[in-house]
Amino acid sequence: MAVSSESLGVTKYQLFCVLAASLSSLNYGWNYGVTNLPGDVITKCAAGPQHTILGLPSCLPTSDATWGLVISAFPIGALAGAISCTHFANAYGRKAVLLYSNVLSILGGLLFGVSVNAPMLLIARFLVGVAQGCANGTFTNYVAEISTPRARNTLGSVIQFSTCIGTMMSQLLALGLTVPPLWRVLFAITGVISLIHMALLTMCVESPKWLVSKDRIDEARKVLQQLRKSADCTEEFNTLVNTVHAEMGPNAYTATIYDVVRGKTPDNLRHQLLIAVLGMAFQQLSGISGVSFFSTKLFNSITNAPTHSTKPTLAQILTGMVSTIGTLAALFGIAMAGYFGRRTLLIFSHMAMAISSILISVGSVKGYNVLAIAMVFVFYCVYIVGAGSIPWVFPAEMTPIYAVSAISAVSGSIAYASVFAIGMAFAPLMDVLKGYTFLLFAATNLAASVLFFFLLPETKDKRVTEMIRIHSVGVHNVMKRKYRAELYSEKDKECM
């Protein structure tokens, strides 16, 4: 007798589809970290006076403010992509958006290779930002919609793992590709990643939940069976069809960003919207964008190392080590997601970052360099275990299908706007507050821990329909007995 598909964990083909789709997150991580090391070579001509190589300038002298805009063009583009792709993900499918968003990354990669001034770099960064903003929010929905409840616990962490891989690759390759004209190759690799991404996606299936929403029932049944190998999908498929039809209604209603922000949806989704927004806001207010964009500057300030060099400095090597250890931490986080709930991991992550931030400041102010550097590593690792991945999966695990794309777009926009704001503010804050800078992030992480303790429900091993029924009642304290009792009683039923 075939096993019920709802009891399955991760299947091989399900894992392949998730890993193939996750190249969008890898590309995001690549562009997130690629500007960190070669900045001085490009803007300060640290490798020597400007000259021409193959008809292109060896460096592009520009001010720190302009370079800051080049860096920040990526999150601004991602914000634009997150907002604009909601309609396309609903109309044309998750896979289609993941596939064709790569075209912008390829164009951006080509522009990186031939840039002759900072505005061209800025436009290229904006284009790849739009592509990754569009793909990242779609990817989280895709993972949630092709996974069983058990598999979702593990596969939901892949987004952060892939982002870490991309960041690590950009930091390590930058150690040898910062000299002219190789920094152009470094930046243009984003286009190569996109080409590989497109090739792999052609072997993946569309979201069965989206197919049902478009009344492509037979195709959805076939796709679900592919994802569940030889298991019996009858019960899961019937539940999927009934759920989607109930959520979509006779008129196939799809919520817009305006609808969810103004509360004009059939279900009261205020709570889902609030924790999605808070999750993304505190993800960046934790201070991680400052560490990611300016880790070399941060390590320079701690070690008092020279800021301009044609060879890898101690600060640059430490930056590469941070991203490498962060990737290992992401693997640990994936393993922990199967044992601990998302609520537990997220609260732990923010509390640990608050403590690490205090110790970074103590080490910087008192001159305890080893302490400060060690705590930067700890900060980055505990961020990845919890706050780095969990906020991305909130919308898909608690929201009806008609509003998933809209709430994902809102929360993603908050994330990218916060990346831009922190990216612009971190360097000036470091110049003014110096070693005390991370005390601000200690306060924001502590606030996040308290808020999530009262607002964030546990979604581990829960069906989306259960979460919608229990929490679509407006903003509420999830620690109240009636919410806790209902949640646990449902879990007990599943175990019977």
Short mmCIF file of C-alpha atoms in Angstrom, two decimals, residues 58-420:
data_model
loop_
_atom_site.label_atom_id
_atom_site.label_comp_id
_atom_site.label_asym_id
_atom_site.label_seq_id
_atom_site.Cartn_x
_atom_site.Cartn_y
_atom_site.Cartn_z
CA SER A 58 41.15 50.35 -15.58
CA CYS A 59 39.30 52.17 -12.81
CA LEU A 60 36.41 54.63 -12.42
CA PRO A 61 37.43 57.40 -9.98
CA THR A 62 34.42 58.53 -7.99
CA SER A 63 33.49 59.87 -4.57
CA ASP A 64 32.49 57.74 -1.60
CA ALA A 65 28.97 59.16 -1.80
CA THR A 66 28.60 58.14 -5.45
CA TRP A 67 29.99 54.68 -4.73
CA GLY A 68 27.46 54.42 -1.91
CA LEU A 69 24.71 55.09 -4.45
CA VAL A 70 26.13 52.41 -6.75
CA ILE A 71 26.03 49.91 -3.88
CA SER A 72 22.53 50.98 -2.84
CA ALA A 73 21.14 50.79 -6.40
CA PHE A 74 20.92 47.02 -5.92
CA PRO A 75 18.43 47.03 -2.99
CA ILE A 76 16.45 49.85 -4.63
CA GLY A 77 16.17 47.74 -7.78
CA ALA A 78 15.19 44.75 -5.64
CA LEU A 79 12.46 46.84 -4.02
CA ALA A 80 11.11 47.77 -7.45
CA GLY A 81 11.24 44.13 -8.53
CA ALA A 82 9.42 42.90 -5.43
CA ILE A 83 6.57 45.35 -5.97
CA SER A 84 6.24 44.97 -9.73
CA CYS A 85 6.33 41.17 -9.97
CA THR A 86 3.26 40.44 -7.84
CA HIS A 87 0.96 40.57 -10.86
CA PHE A 88 3.26 38.47 -13.04
CA ALA A 89 3.67 35.71 -10.42
CA ASN A 90 -0.11 35.44 -10.10
CA ALA A 91 -0.85 35.71 -13.82
CA TYR A 92 1.96 33.67 -15.40
CA GLY A 93 3.18 31.38 -12.63
CA ARG A 94 6.02 31.09 -10.14
CA LYS A 95 8.33 29.21 -12.50
CA ALA A 96 7.84 31.72 -15.33
CA VAL A 97 8.82 34.65 -13.11
CA LEU A 98 11.87 32.79 -11.80
CA LEU A 99 12.87 31.92 -15.36
CA TYR A 100 12.45 35.23 -17.17
CA SER A 101 13.68 37.54 -14.40
CA ASN A 102 17.13 36.22 -15.32
CA VAL A 103 17.04 38.25 -18.54
CA LEU A 104 17.57 41.45 -16.55
CA SER A 105 20.50 39.90 -14.67
CA ILE A 106 22.13 38.91 -17.96
CA LEU A 107 21.71 42.46 -19.29
CA GLY A 108 23.14 43.83 -16.06
CA GLY A 109 26.13 41.47 -16.29
CA LEU A 110 26.87 42.63 -19.82
CA LEU A 111 26.66 46.27 -18.74
CA PHE A 112 29.06 45.62 -15.85
CA GLY A 113 31.59 44.32 -18.36
CA VAL A 114 31.60 47.47 -20.52
CA SER A 115 30.98 50.22 -17.95
CA VAL A 116 33.08 53.35 -18.42
CA ASN A 117 31.67 55.42 -15.55
CA ALA A 118 29.86 55.10 -12.22
CA PRO A 119 26.36 55.81 -13.65
CA MET A 120 26.68 52.75 -15.91
CA LEU A 121 27.61 50.63 -12.88
CA LEU A 122 24.63 52.10 -11.04
CA ILE A 123 22.23 51.16 -13.86
CA ALA A 124 23.68 47.64 -14.00
CA ARG A 125 23.28 47.25 -10.23
CA PHE A 126 19.69 48.47 -10.49
CA LEU A 127 18.87 45.96 -13.26
CA VAL A 128 20.22 42.97 -11.36
CA GLY A 129 18.44 44.28 -8.26
CA VAL A 130 15.09 44.28 -10.06
CA ALA A 131 15.75 40.72 -11.23
CA GLN A 132 16.67 39.41 -7.77
CA GLY A 133 13.87 41.29 -6.00
CA CYS A 134 11.40 39.78 -8.42
CA ALA A 135 12.81 36.27 -8.09
CA ASN A 136 13.45 36.12 -4.34
CA GLY A 137 9.87 36.68 -3.20
CA THR A 138 8.61 34.30 -5.87
CA PHE A 139 11.12 31.64 -4.81
CA THR A 140 9.83 31.51 -1.21
CA ASN A 141 6.28 31.02 -2.46
CA TYR A 142 7.44 28.35 -4.89
CA VAL A 143 9.19 26.39 -2.13
CA ALA A 144 6.16 26.53 0.17
CA GLU A 145 3.80 25.46 -2.62
CA ILE A 146 5.75 22.40 -3.82
CA SER A 147 6.72 21.13 -0.34
CA THR A 148 4.93 18.91 2.15
CA PRO A 149 4.59 20.35 5.70
CA ARG A 150 7.49 18.19 6.89
CA ALA A 151 9.74 19.09 3.98
CA ARG A 152 8.93 22.80 4.28
CA ASN A 153 10.75 22.98 7.63
CA THR A 154 14.04 22.08 5.96
CA LEU A 155 13.58 23.48 2.46
CA GLY A 156 12.44 26.86 3.78
CA SER A 157 16.01 27.46 4.98
CA VAL A 158 17.52 26.92 1.53
CA ILE A 159 17.00 30.59 0.61
CA GLN A 160 19.49 31.72 3.26
CA PHE A 161 21.91 28.88 2.53
CA SER A 162 21.97 29.82 -1.17
CA THR A 163 22.39 33.51 -0.32
CA CYS A 164 25.37 32.60 1.88
CA ILE A 165 26.91 30.49 -0.88
CA GLY A 166 26.61 33.43 -3.28
CA THR A 167 28.11 35.89 -0.79
CA MET A 168 30.95 33.51 0.03
CA MET A 169 31.74 32.93 -3.64
CA SER A 170 31.85 36.66 -4.37
CA GLN A 171 34.11 37.37 -1.38
CA LEU A 172 36.56 34.53 -2.06
CA LEU A 173 36.80 35.09 -5.82
CA ALA A 174 37.23 38.82 -5.20
CA LEU A 175 40.52 38.11 -3.43
CA GLY A 176 41.98 37.27 -6.85
CA LEU A 177 39.74 39.26 -9.20
CA THR A 178 39.97 42.81 -7.88
CA VAL A 179 42.83 43.95 -10.12
CA PRO A 180 42.05 45.62 -13.48
CA PRO A 181 40.45 44.45 -15.68
CA LEU A 182 39.38 41.38 -13.70
CA TRP A 183 37.00 43.32 -11.46
CA ARG A 184 34.76 43.59 -14.54
CA VAL A 185 34.70 39.79 -14.80
CA LEU A 186 33.88 39.59 -11.09
CA PHE A 187 30.83 41.82 -11.50
CA ALA A 188 29.72 40.18 -14.77
CA ILE A 189 29.60 36.66 -13.28
CA THR A 190 26.02 37.45 -12.20
CA GLY A 191 25.01 36.96 -15.84
CA VAL A 192 26.69 33.54 -15.96
CA ILE A 193 24.79 32.46 -12.84
CA SER A 194 21.56 33.56 -14.51
CA LEU A 195 22.27 31.51 -17.63
CA ILE A 196 22.83 28.39 -15.51
CA HIS A 197 19.67 29.21 -13.54
CA MET A 198 17.57 29.39 -16.71
CA ALA A 199 18.93 26.06 -17.95
CA LEU A 200 18.12 24.26 -14.69
CA LEU A 201 14.63 25.75 -14.39
CA THR A 202 13.61 24.19 -17.70
CA MET A 203 13.79 20.81 -15.88
CA CYS A 204 11.54 21.94 -13.01
CA VAL A 205 7.76 21.88 -12.65
CA GLU A 206 5.34 24.72 -12.01
CA SER A 207 3.71 25.13 -8.58
CA PRO A 208 0.77 22.69 -8.33
CA LYS A 209 -1.09 25.18 -6.15
CA TRP A 210 -0.81 27.87 -8.82
CA LEU A 211 -1.92 25.39 -11.50
CA VAL A 212 -5.05 24.53 -9.49
CA SER A 213 -5.78 28.25 -9.09
CA LYS A 214 -5.84 28.46 -12.91
CA ASP A 215 -8.13 25.37 -13.18
CA ARG A 216 -5.36 23.33 -14.80
CA ILE A 217 -6.40 20.39 -12.63
CA ASP A 218 -4.99 17.46 -14.60
CA GLU A 219 -1.64 19.17 -15.00
CA ALA A 220 -1.56 19.98 -11.28
CA ARG A 221 -2.25 16.33 -10.37
CA LYS A 222 0.57 15.15 -12.64
CA VAL A 223 3.00 17.74 -11.22
CA LEU A 224 2.14 16.84 -7.63
CA GLN A 225 2.75 13.18 -8.35
CA GLN A 226 6.17 14.03 -9.82
CA LEU A 227 7.07 15.89 -6.66
CA ARG A 228 5.85 13.09 -4.36
CA LYS A 229 7.43 10.17 -6.31
CA SER A 230 5.45 6.92 -5.66
CA ALA A 231 3.35 8.14 -2.70
CA ASP A 232 -0.44 8.27 -2.77
CA CYS A 233 -1.35 11.92 -3.51
CA THR A 234 -5.14 11.51 -3.47
CA GLU A 235 -5.80 13.04 -0.05
CA GLU A 236 -3.26 15.82 -0.46
CA PHE A 237 -4.51 16.70 -3.93
CA ASN A 238 -8.16 16.79 -2.87
CA THR A 239 -7.24 19.02 0.07
CA LEU A 240 -5.23 21.26 -2.25
CA VAL A 241 -8.10 21.64 -4.74
CA ASN A 242 -10.68 22.32 -2.04
CA THR A 243 -8.42 24.80 -0.27
CA VAL A 244 -7.54 26.74 -3.41
CA HIS A 245 -11.15 26.90 -4.59
CA ALA A 246 -12.27 28.05 -1.15
CA GLU A 247 -9.55 30.70 -1.01
CA MET A 248 -9.95 31.94 -4.56
CA GLY A 249 -13.76 31.91 -4.58
CA PRO A 250 -16.04 31.89 -7.62
CA ASN A 251 -14.55 35.07 -9.04
CA ALA A 252 -10.91 34.02 -8.60
CA TYR A 253 -10.16 37.05 -6.41
CA THR A 254 -6.50 38.05 -6.13
CA ALA A 255 -5.50 40.61 -3.53
CA THR A 256 -3.42 43.62 -4.53
CA ILE A 257 -0.84 45.36 -2.39
CA TYR A 258 -3.43 48.10 -1.79
CA ASP A 259 -5.95 45.50 -0.60
CA VAL A 260 -3.69 43.94 2.04
CA VAL A 261 -2.32 47.26 3.30
CA ARG A 262 -5.82 48.74 3.67
CA GLY A 263 -7.31 45.53 5.07
CA LYS A 264 -9.68 45.04 2.12
CA THR A 265 -9.39 41.24 1.98
CA PRO A 266 -12.03 38.55 2.70
CA ASP A 267 -9.96 37.31 5.67
CA ASN A 268 -8.54 39.56 8.36
CA LEU A 269 -4.84 39.36 7.50
CA ARG A 270 -3.59 42.21 9.69
CA HIS A 271 -1.59 39.85 11.88
CA GLN A 272 0.05 38.09 8.95
CA LEU A 273 0.96 41.43 7.38
CA LEU A 274 2.34 42.82 10.65
CA ILE A 275 4.68 39.93 11.42
CA ALA A 276 5.81 39.72 7.77
CA VAL A 277 6.71 43.42 7.82
CA LEU A 278 8.33 43.27 11.27
CA GLY A 279 10.29 40.18 10.31
CA MET A 280 11.82 41.86 7.28
CA ALA A 281 12.35 45.22 8.99
CA PHE A 282 14.15 43.73 11.99
CA GLN A 283 16.12 41.43 9.70
CA GLN A 284 17.93 44.51 8.36
CA LEU A 285 17.72 46.65 11.53
CA SER A 286 19.69 43.87 13.20
CA GLY A 287 22.78 45.43 11.61
CA ILE A 288 23.50 42.66 9.13
CA SER A 289 23.54 44.96 6.10
CA GLY A 290 26.29 47.01 7.70
CA VAL A 291 28.32 43.87 8.35
CA SER A 292 27.75 42.55 4.80
CA PHE A 293 28.35 45.78 2.85
CA PHE A 294 31.06 47.29 5.04
CA SER A 295 32.73 44.33 6.77
CA THR A 296 36.11 45.35 5.32
CA LYS A 297 35.66 48.89 6.69
CA LEU A 298 34.48 47.45 10.00
CA PHE A 299 37.50 45.15 10.33
CA ASN A 300 39.81 48.00 9.29
CA SER A 301 38.40 50.12 12.11
CA ILE A 302 38.95 47.29 14.60
CA THR A 303 42.46 46.33 13.49
CA ASN A 304 43.63 49.82 12.40
CA ALA A 305 44.82 48.24 9.11
CA PRO A 306 45.49 50.31 5.95
CA THR A 307 42.33 51.05 3.96
CA HIS A 308 43.86 51.01 0.44
CA SER A 309 45.92 48.11 -0.90
CA THR A 310 46.41 46.19 -4.14
CA LYS A 311 46.94 42.95 -2.19
CA PRO A 312 44.42 41.24 0.11
CA THR A 313 44.58 42.88 3.54
CA LEU A 314 43.87 41.23 6.89
CA ALA A 315 40.46 42.91 6.86
CA GLN A 316 39.65 41.50 3.42
CA ILE A 317 40.78 38.01 4.42
CA LEU A 318 38.64 38.20 7.57
CA THR A 319 35.70 39.27 5.40
CA GLY A 320 36.14 36.17 3.24
CA MET A 321 36.35 34.01 6.36
CA VAL A 322 33.11 35.50 7.71
CA SER A 323 31.18 34.56 4.57
CA THR A 324 32.71 31.05 4.55
CA ILE A 325 31.86 30.33 8.17
CA GLY A 326 28.44 31.86 7.55
CA THR A 327 27.81 29.25 4.87
CA LEU A 328 28.59 26.48 7.35
CA ALA A 329 26.23 28.15 9.81
CA ALA A 330 23.52 28.08 7.14
CA LEU A 331 23.92 24.30 6.88
CA PHE A 332 23.62 24.07 10.66
CA GLY A 333 20.48 26.23 10.47
CA ILE A 334 18.89 23.89 7.92
CA ALA A 335 19.52 20.97 10.28
CA MET A 336 18.12 22.87 13.27
CA ALA A 337 14.97 23.82 11.36
CA GLY A 338 13.94 20.17 11.48
CA TYR A 339 14.20 20.04 15.29
CA PHE A 340 13.28 23.51 16.54
CA GLY A 341 10.38 25.68 15.49
CA ARG A 342 10.78 28.86 13.47
CA ARG A 343 9.58 30.91 16.46
CA THR A 344 12.29 29.48 18.74
CA LEU A 345 15.07 29.95 16.19
CA LEU A 346 14.07 33.52 15.34
CA ILE A 347 13.83 34.69 18.95
CA PHE A 348 17.15 32.97 19.75
CA SER A 349 18.76 34.58 16.71
CA HIS A 350 17.79 38.14 17.68
CA MET A 351 18.72 37.63 21.34
CA ALA A 352 22.13 36.25 20.37
CA MET A 353 22.70 39.16 17.95
CA ALA A 354 21.82 41.62 20.74
CA ILE A 355 24.46 40.07 23.02
CA SER A 356 27.00 39.90 20.18
CA SER A 357 26.39 43.56 19.30
CA ILE A 358 27.11 44.63 22.88
CA LEU A 359 30.34 42.63 22.92
CA ILE A 360 31.41 44.02 19.51
CA SER A 361 31.07 47.52 20.96
CA VAL A 362 32.92 46.57 24.16
CA GLY A 363 35.76 45.03 22.16
CA SER A 364 35.99 48.01 19.79
CA VAL A 365 35.90 50.68 22.50
CA LYS A 366 38.25 48.92 24.93
CA GLY A 367 40.68 47.79 22.23
CA TYR A 368 39.96 44.08 22.67
CA ASN A 369 40.36 43.35 18.96
CA VAL A 370 40.12 39.57 19.27
CA LEU A 371 36.82 39.88 21.15
CA ALA A 372 35.35 42.32 18.63
CA ILE A 373 36.39 40.22 15.63
CA ALA A 374 35.16 36.98 17.21
CA MET A 375 31.78 38.58 17.98
CA VAL A 376 31.40 39.74 14.36
CA PHE A 377 31.73 36.08 13.36
CA VAL A 378 29.22 35.02 16.02
CA PHE A 379 26.83 37.81 14.99
CA TYR A 380 26.89 36.71 11.35
CA CYS A 381 26.40 33.03 12.19
CA VAL A 382 23.44 33.46 14.56
CA TYR A 383 21.82 35.82 12.04
CA ILE A 384 21.99 33.13 9.38
CA VAL A 385 20.58 30.41 11.66
CA GLY A 386 17.38 32.37 12.31
CA ALA A 387 16.77 35.94 11.19
CA GLY A 388 18.39 35.43 7.81
CA SER A 389 15.90 32.92 6.41
CA ILE A 390 12.80 32.68 8.59
CA PRO A 391 11.17 36.06 7.75
CA TRP A 392 11.13 35.12 4.06
CA VAL A 393 8.81 32.16 4.67
CA PHE A 394 6.20 33.80 6.93
CA PRO A 395 3.77 34.88 4.18
CA ALA A 396 3.57 31.54 2.39
CA GLU A 397 3.02 29.60 5.64
CA MET A 398 0.20 31.72 7.08
CA THR A 399 -1.59 33.42 4.20
CA PRO A 400 -4.34 32.41 1.72
CA ILE A 401 -3.11 31.95 -1.84
CA TYR A 402 -5.01 35.02 -3.04
CA ALA A 403 -2.88 37.27 -0.80
CA VAL A 404 0.49 35.48 -0.67
CA SER A 405 2.10 37.41 -3.53
CA ALA A 406 0.84 40.77 -2.26
CA ILE A 407 2.04 40.27 1.33
CA SER A 408 5.35 38.86 0.06
CA ALA A 409 5.75 41.97 -2.10
CA VAL A 410 5.07 44.28 0.86
CA SER A 411 7.45 42.46 3.21
CA GLY A 412 10.11 42.12 0.51
CA SER A 413 9.85 45.84 -0.24
CA ILE A 414 10.38 46.61 3.45
CA ALA A 415 13.48 44.38 3.42
CA TYR A 416 15.04 46.04 0.39
CA ALA A 417 14.17 49.56 1.58
CA SER A 418 15.83 48.70 4.90
CA VAL A 419 18.92 47.34 3.11
CA PHE A 420 19.15 50.66 1.25
#
